[in-house]
Amino acid sequence: MQDAKLAVDGALSAFRANLPRLSAARKAYDALFDDRAFVTEYRASVAAEFLKRRDAAVKAFKSLDAQIPALAELYTLLGDFTLNSLLGDTVRDVEFNGSNLEDGAVFTGNADSWAAPKLAGALNEVRRYVLSDDPIKGGTLLTEDLGTIAAALPELAEQRFEEWQDDLAASAPMQMRNAHPWAL
């Protein structure tokens, strides 16, 4: 217990001794980011790195996106050949849920495989962002010069408002108001 108390006291003492330096460091950090020229230069380097990495991600995703359907098809064929054609007798001897299996689909079913609809759905969702032409979702607008960004903001705000309205309308349940129960 005494060692723990000494350790805490030592840490507090060190913290108190360095508090003025921490405060000065924070002020220097804040001053750095109040310097518009520094932020502009830093933003330019971040934008260049973003575009480089975005291009790499888009290329990698396109390659992945092209391979998944082929893998799904091969997986299905491999499962059929392996479990139904070559190991069919063994599979039919396996008891599952109170009866013997008819085929190997329980092992390679579409729910958890390369052919899973969830995987295709996830790829569609990722595709919407990675391959998006939308300047905000794709990130390209944020790398433009400030004048271009400022000029695009009103139109983007209008688009976002329309998207928000569409999403709101799609999520609202349909209600029949003032409908008579015997009306056709």
C-alpha positions as a Python dict, from the first residue, in 0.01 Angstrom:
ca = {
    (1, 'M'): (0, 0, 0),
    (2, 'Q'): (285, 236, 89),
    (3, 'D'): (452, 174, -250),
    (4, 'A'): (130, 255, -433),
    (5, 'K'): (85, 577, -235),
    (6, 'L'): (443, 682, -313),
    (7, 'A'): (390, 604, -682),
    (8, 'V'): (72, 816, -693),
    (9, 'D'): (239, 1100, -503),
    (10, 'G'): (536, 1084, -741),
    (11, 'A'): (310, 1094, -1045),
    (12, 'L'): (116, 1389, -905),
    (13, 'S'): (439, 1570, -823),
    (14, 'A'): (570, 1515, -1176),
    (15, 'F'): (238, 1631, -1321),
    (16, 'R'): (240, 1948, -1110),
    (17, 'A'): (600, 2021, -1210),
    (18, 'N'): (517, 1982, -1581),
    (19, 'L'): (179, 2158, -1578),
    (20, 'P'): (322, 2497, -1685),
    (21, 'R'): (503, 2326, -1974),
    (22, 'L'): (183, 2146, -2077),
    (23, 'S'): (-5, 2474, -2073),
    (24, 'A'): (264, 2640, -2285),
    (25, 'A'): (263, 2347, -2527),
    (26, 'R'): (-115, 2372, -2564),
    (27, 'K'): (-91, 2747, -2632),
    (28, 'A'): (177, 2684, -2896),
    (29, 'Y'): (-37, 2414, -3057),
    (30, 'D'): (-342, 2642, -3063),
    (31, 'A'): (-135, 2929, -3207),
    (32, 'L'): (-4, 2701, -3479),
    (33, 'F'): (-355, 2612, -3591),
    (34, 'D'): (-464, 2977, -3572),
    (35, 'D'): (-200, 3051, -3838),
    (36, 'R'): (-396, 3040, -4166),
    (37, 'A'): (-84, 3000, -4379),
    (38, 'F'): (25, 2694, -4178),
    (39, 'V'): (-323, 2538, -4191),
    (40, 'T'): (-341, 2601, -4568),
    (41, 'E'): (-3, 2436, -4624),
    (42, 'Y'): (-85, 2147, -4392),
    (43, 'R'): (-425, 2101, -4563),
    (44, 'A'): (-254, 2085, -4903),
    (45, 'S'): (-26, 1805, -4787),
    (46, 'V'): (-319, 1617, -4628),
    (47, 'A'): (-520, 1659, -4951),
    (48, 'A'): (-236, 1521, -5162),
    (49, 'E'): (-196, 1222, -4931),
    (50, 'F'): (-574, 1165, -4927),
    (51, 'L'): (-593, 1160, -5308),
    (52, 'K'): (-298, 922, -5329),
    (53, 'R'): (-447, 682, -5076),
    (54, 'R'): (-797, 719, -5224),
    (55, 'D'): (-664, 619, -5568),
    (56, 'A'): (-493, 316, -5413),
    (57, 'A'): (-812, 221, -5227),
    (58, 'V'): (-1026, 257, -5540),
    (59, 'K'): (-788, 37, -5741),
    (60, 'A'): (-775, -224, -5465),
    (61, 'F'): (-1153, -223, -5425),
    (62, 'K'): (-1210, -259, -5800),
    (63, 'S'): (-982, -562, -5799),
    (64, 'L'): (-1159, -712, -5496),
    (65, 'D'): (-1501, -630, -5638),
    (66, 'A'): (-1415, -812, -5961),
    (67, 'Q'): (-1290, -1122, -5776),
    (68, 'I'): (-1574, -1181, -5527),
    (69, 'P'): (-1839, -1300, -5779),
    (70, 'A'): (-1587, -1540, -5933),
    (71, 'L'): (-1493, -1670, -5588),
    (72, 'A'): (-1861, -1716, -5501),
    (73, 'E'): (-1914, -1923, -5814),
    (74, 'L'): (-1602, -2132, -5753),
    (75, 'Y'): (-1691, -2182, -5387),
    (76, 'T'): (-2033, -2314, -5480),
    (77, 'L'): (-1884, -2550, -5740),
    (78, 'L'): (-1612, -2665, -5500),
    (79, 'G'): (-1869, -2738, -5231),
    (80, 'D'): (-2089, -2932, -5473),
    (81, 'F'): (-1801, -3137, -5614),
    (82, 'T'): (-1646, -3205, -5273),
    (83, 'L'): (-1946, -3263, -5051),
    (84, 'N'): (-2203, -3398, -5294),
    (85, 'S'): (-2006, -3576, -5565),
    (86, 'L'): (-1696, -3706, -5387),
    (87, 'L'): (-1812, -3725, -5023),
    (88, 'G'): (-2184, -3767, -5087),
    (89, 'D'): (-2211, -4101, -4904),
    (90, 'T'): (-2026, -3962, -4603),
    (91, 'V'): (-2243, -3650, -4597),
    (92, 'R'): (-2563, -3855, -4616),
    (93, 'D'): (-2446, -4059, -4313),
    (94, 'V'): (-2421, -3741, -4100),
    (95, 'E'): (-2716, -3684, -3870),
    (96, 'F'): (-2839, -3329, -3856),
    (97, 'N'): (-3143, -3207, -3665),
    (98, 'G'): (-3282, -3556, -3617),
    (99, 'S'): (-3236, -3688, -3969),
    (100, 'N'): (-2959, -3765, -4212),
    (101, 'L'): (-2840, -3494, -4448),
    (102, 'E'): (-2951, -3508, -4810),
    (103, 'D'): (-2657, -3306, -4942),
    (104, 'G'): (-2369, -3085, -4828),
    (105, 'A'): (-2556, -2755, -4852),
    (106, 'V'): (-2577, -2732, -4472),
    (107, 'F'): (-2198, -2686, -4471),
    (108, 'T'): (-2171, -2449, -4766),
    (109, 'G'): (-2504, -2271, -4746),
    (110, 'N'): (-2533, -1921, -4881),
    (111, 'A'): (-2576, -1762, -4540),
    (112, 'D'): (-2209, -1783, -4440),
    (113, 'S'): (-1997, -1829, -4749),
    (114, 'W'): (-1841, -1654, -5043),
    (115, 'A'): (-2186, -1677, -5206),
    (116, 'A'): (-2365, -1512, -4913),
    (117, 'P'): (-2617, -1243, -5001),
    (118, 'K'): (-2485, -1050, -4699),
    (119, 'L'): (-2143, -1034, -4863),
    (120, 'A'): (-2290, -909, -5191),
    (121, 'G'): (-2494, -653, -4996),
    (122, 'A'): (-2189, -536, -4804),
    (123, 'L'): (-1995, -494, -5129),
    (124, 'N'): (-2281, -289, -5272),
    (125, 'E'): (-2274, -65, -4966),
    (126, 'V'): (-1897, -19, -4986),
    (127, 'R'): (-1920, 37, -5362),
    (128, 'R'): (-2162, 328, -5300),
    (129, 'Y'): (-1888, 510, -5111),
    (130, 'V'): (-1559, 397, -5262),
    (131, 'L'): (-1668, 442, -5623),
    (132, 'S'): (-1896, 739, -5556),
    (133, 'D'): (-1895, 1032, -5797),
    (134, 'D'): (-2046, 1244, -5521),
    (135, 'P'): (-1782, 1506, -5442),
    (136, 'I'): (-1837, 1481, -5067),
    (137, 'K'): (-1876, 1103, -5032),
    (138, 'G'): (-1586, 1051, -5270),
    (139, 'G'): (-1385, 1316, -5087),
    (140, 'T'): (-1268, 1493, -5399),
    (141, 'L'): (-1437, 1825, -5328),
    (142, 'L'): (-1252, 1862, -5000),
    (143, 'T'): (-921, 1852, -5188),
    (144, 'E'): (-1015, 2141, -5422),
    (145, 'D'): (-917, 2502, -5364),
    (146, 'L'): (-1126, 2691, -5111),
    (147, 'G'): (-1303, 2904, -5373),
    (148, 'T'): (-1427, 2597, -5558),
    (149, 'I'): (-1550, 2443, -5234),
    (150, 'A'): (-1726, 2763, -5128),
    (151, 'A'): (-1898, 2791, -5468),
    (152, 'A'): (-2021, 2429, -5452),
    (153, 'L'): (-2162, 2442, -5099),
    (154, 'P'): (-2505, 2598, -5175),
    (155, 'E'): (-2583, 2340, -5444),
    (156, 'L'): (-2459, 2058, -5221),
    (157, 'A'): (-2675, 2184, -4936),
    (158, 'E'): (-2977, 2174, -5166),
    (159, 'Q'): (-2891, 1818, -5275),
    (160, 'R'): (-2847, 1707, -4916),
    (161, 'F'): (-3180, 1863, -4822),
    (162, 'E'): (-3353, 1675, -5106),
    (163, 'E'): (-3182, 1349, -5002),
    (164, 'W'): (-3289, 1411, -4643),
    (165, 'Q'): (-3648, 1472, -4756),
    (166, 'D'): (-3644, 1153, -4967),
    (167, 'D'): (-3505, 949, -4677),
    (168, 'L'): (-3762, 1099, -4444),
    (169, 'A'): (-4046, 1016, -4683),
    (170, 'A'): (-3916, 663, -4733),
    (171, 'S'): (-3892, 599, -4360),
    (172, 'A'): (-4234, 740, -4270),
    (173, 'P'): (-4498, 468, -4247),
    (174, 'M'): (-4792, 504, -4480),
    (175, 'Q'): (-5104, 604, -4292),
    (176, 'M'): (-5458, 618, -4413),
    (177, 'R'): (-5622, 924, -4270),
    (178, 'N'): (-5995, 970, -4251),
    (179, 'A'): (-6054, 638, -4421),
    (180, 'H'): (-6391, 480, -4360),
    (181, 'P'): (-6356, 113, -4262),
    (182, 'W'): (-6613, 7, -4529),
    (183, 'A'): (-6478, 228, -4807),
    (184, 'L'): (-6332, 60, -5111),
}
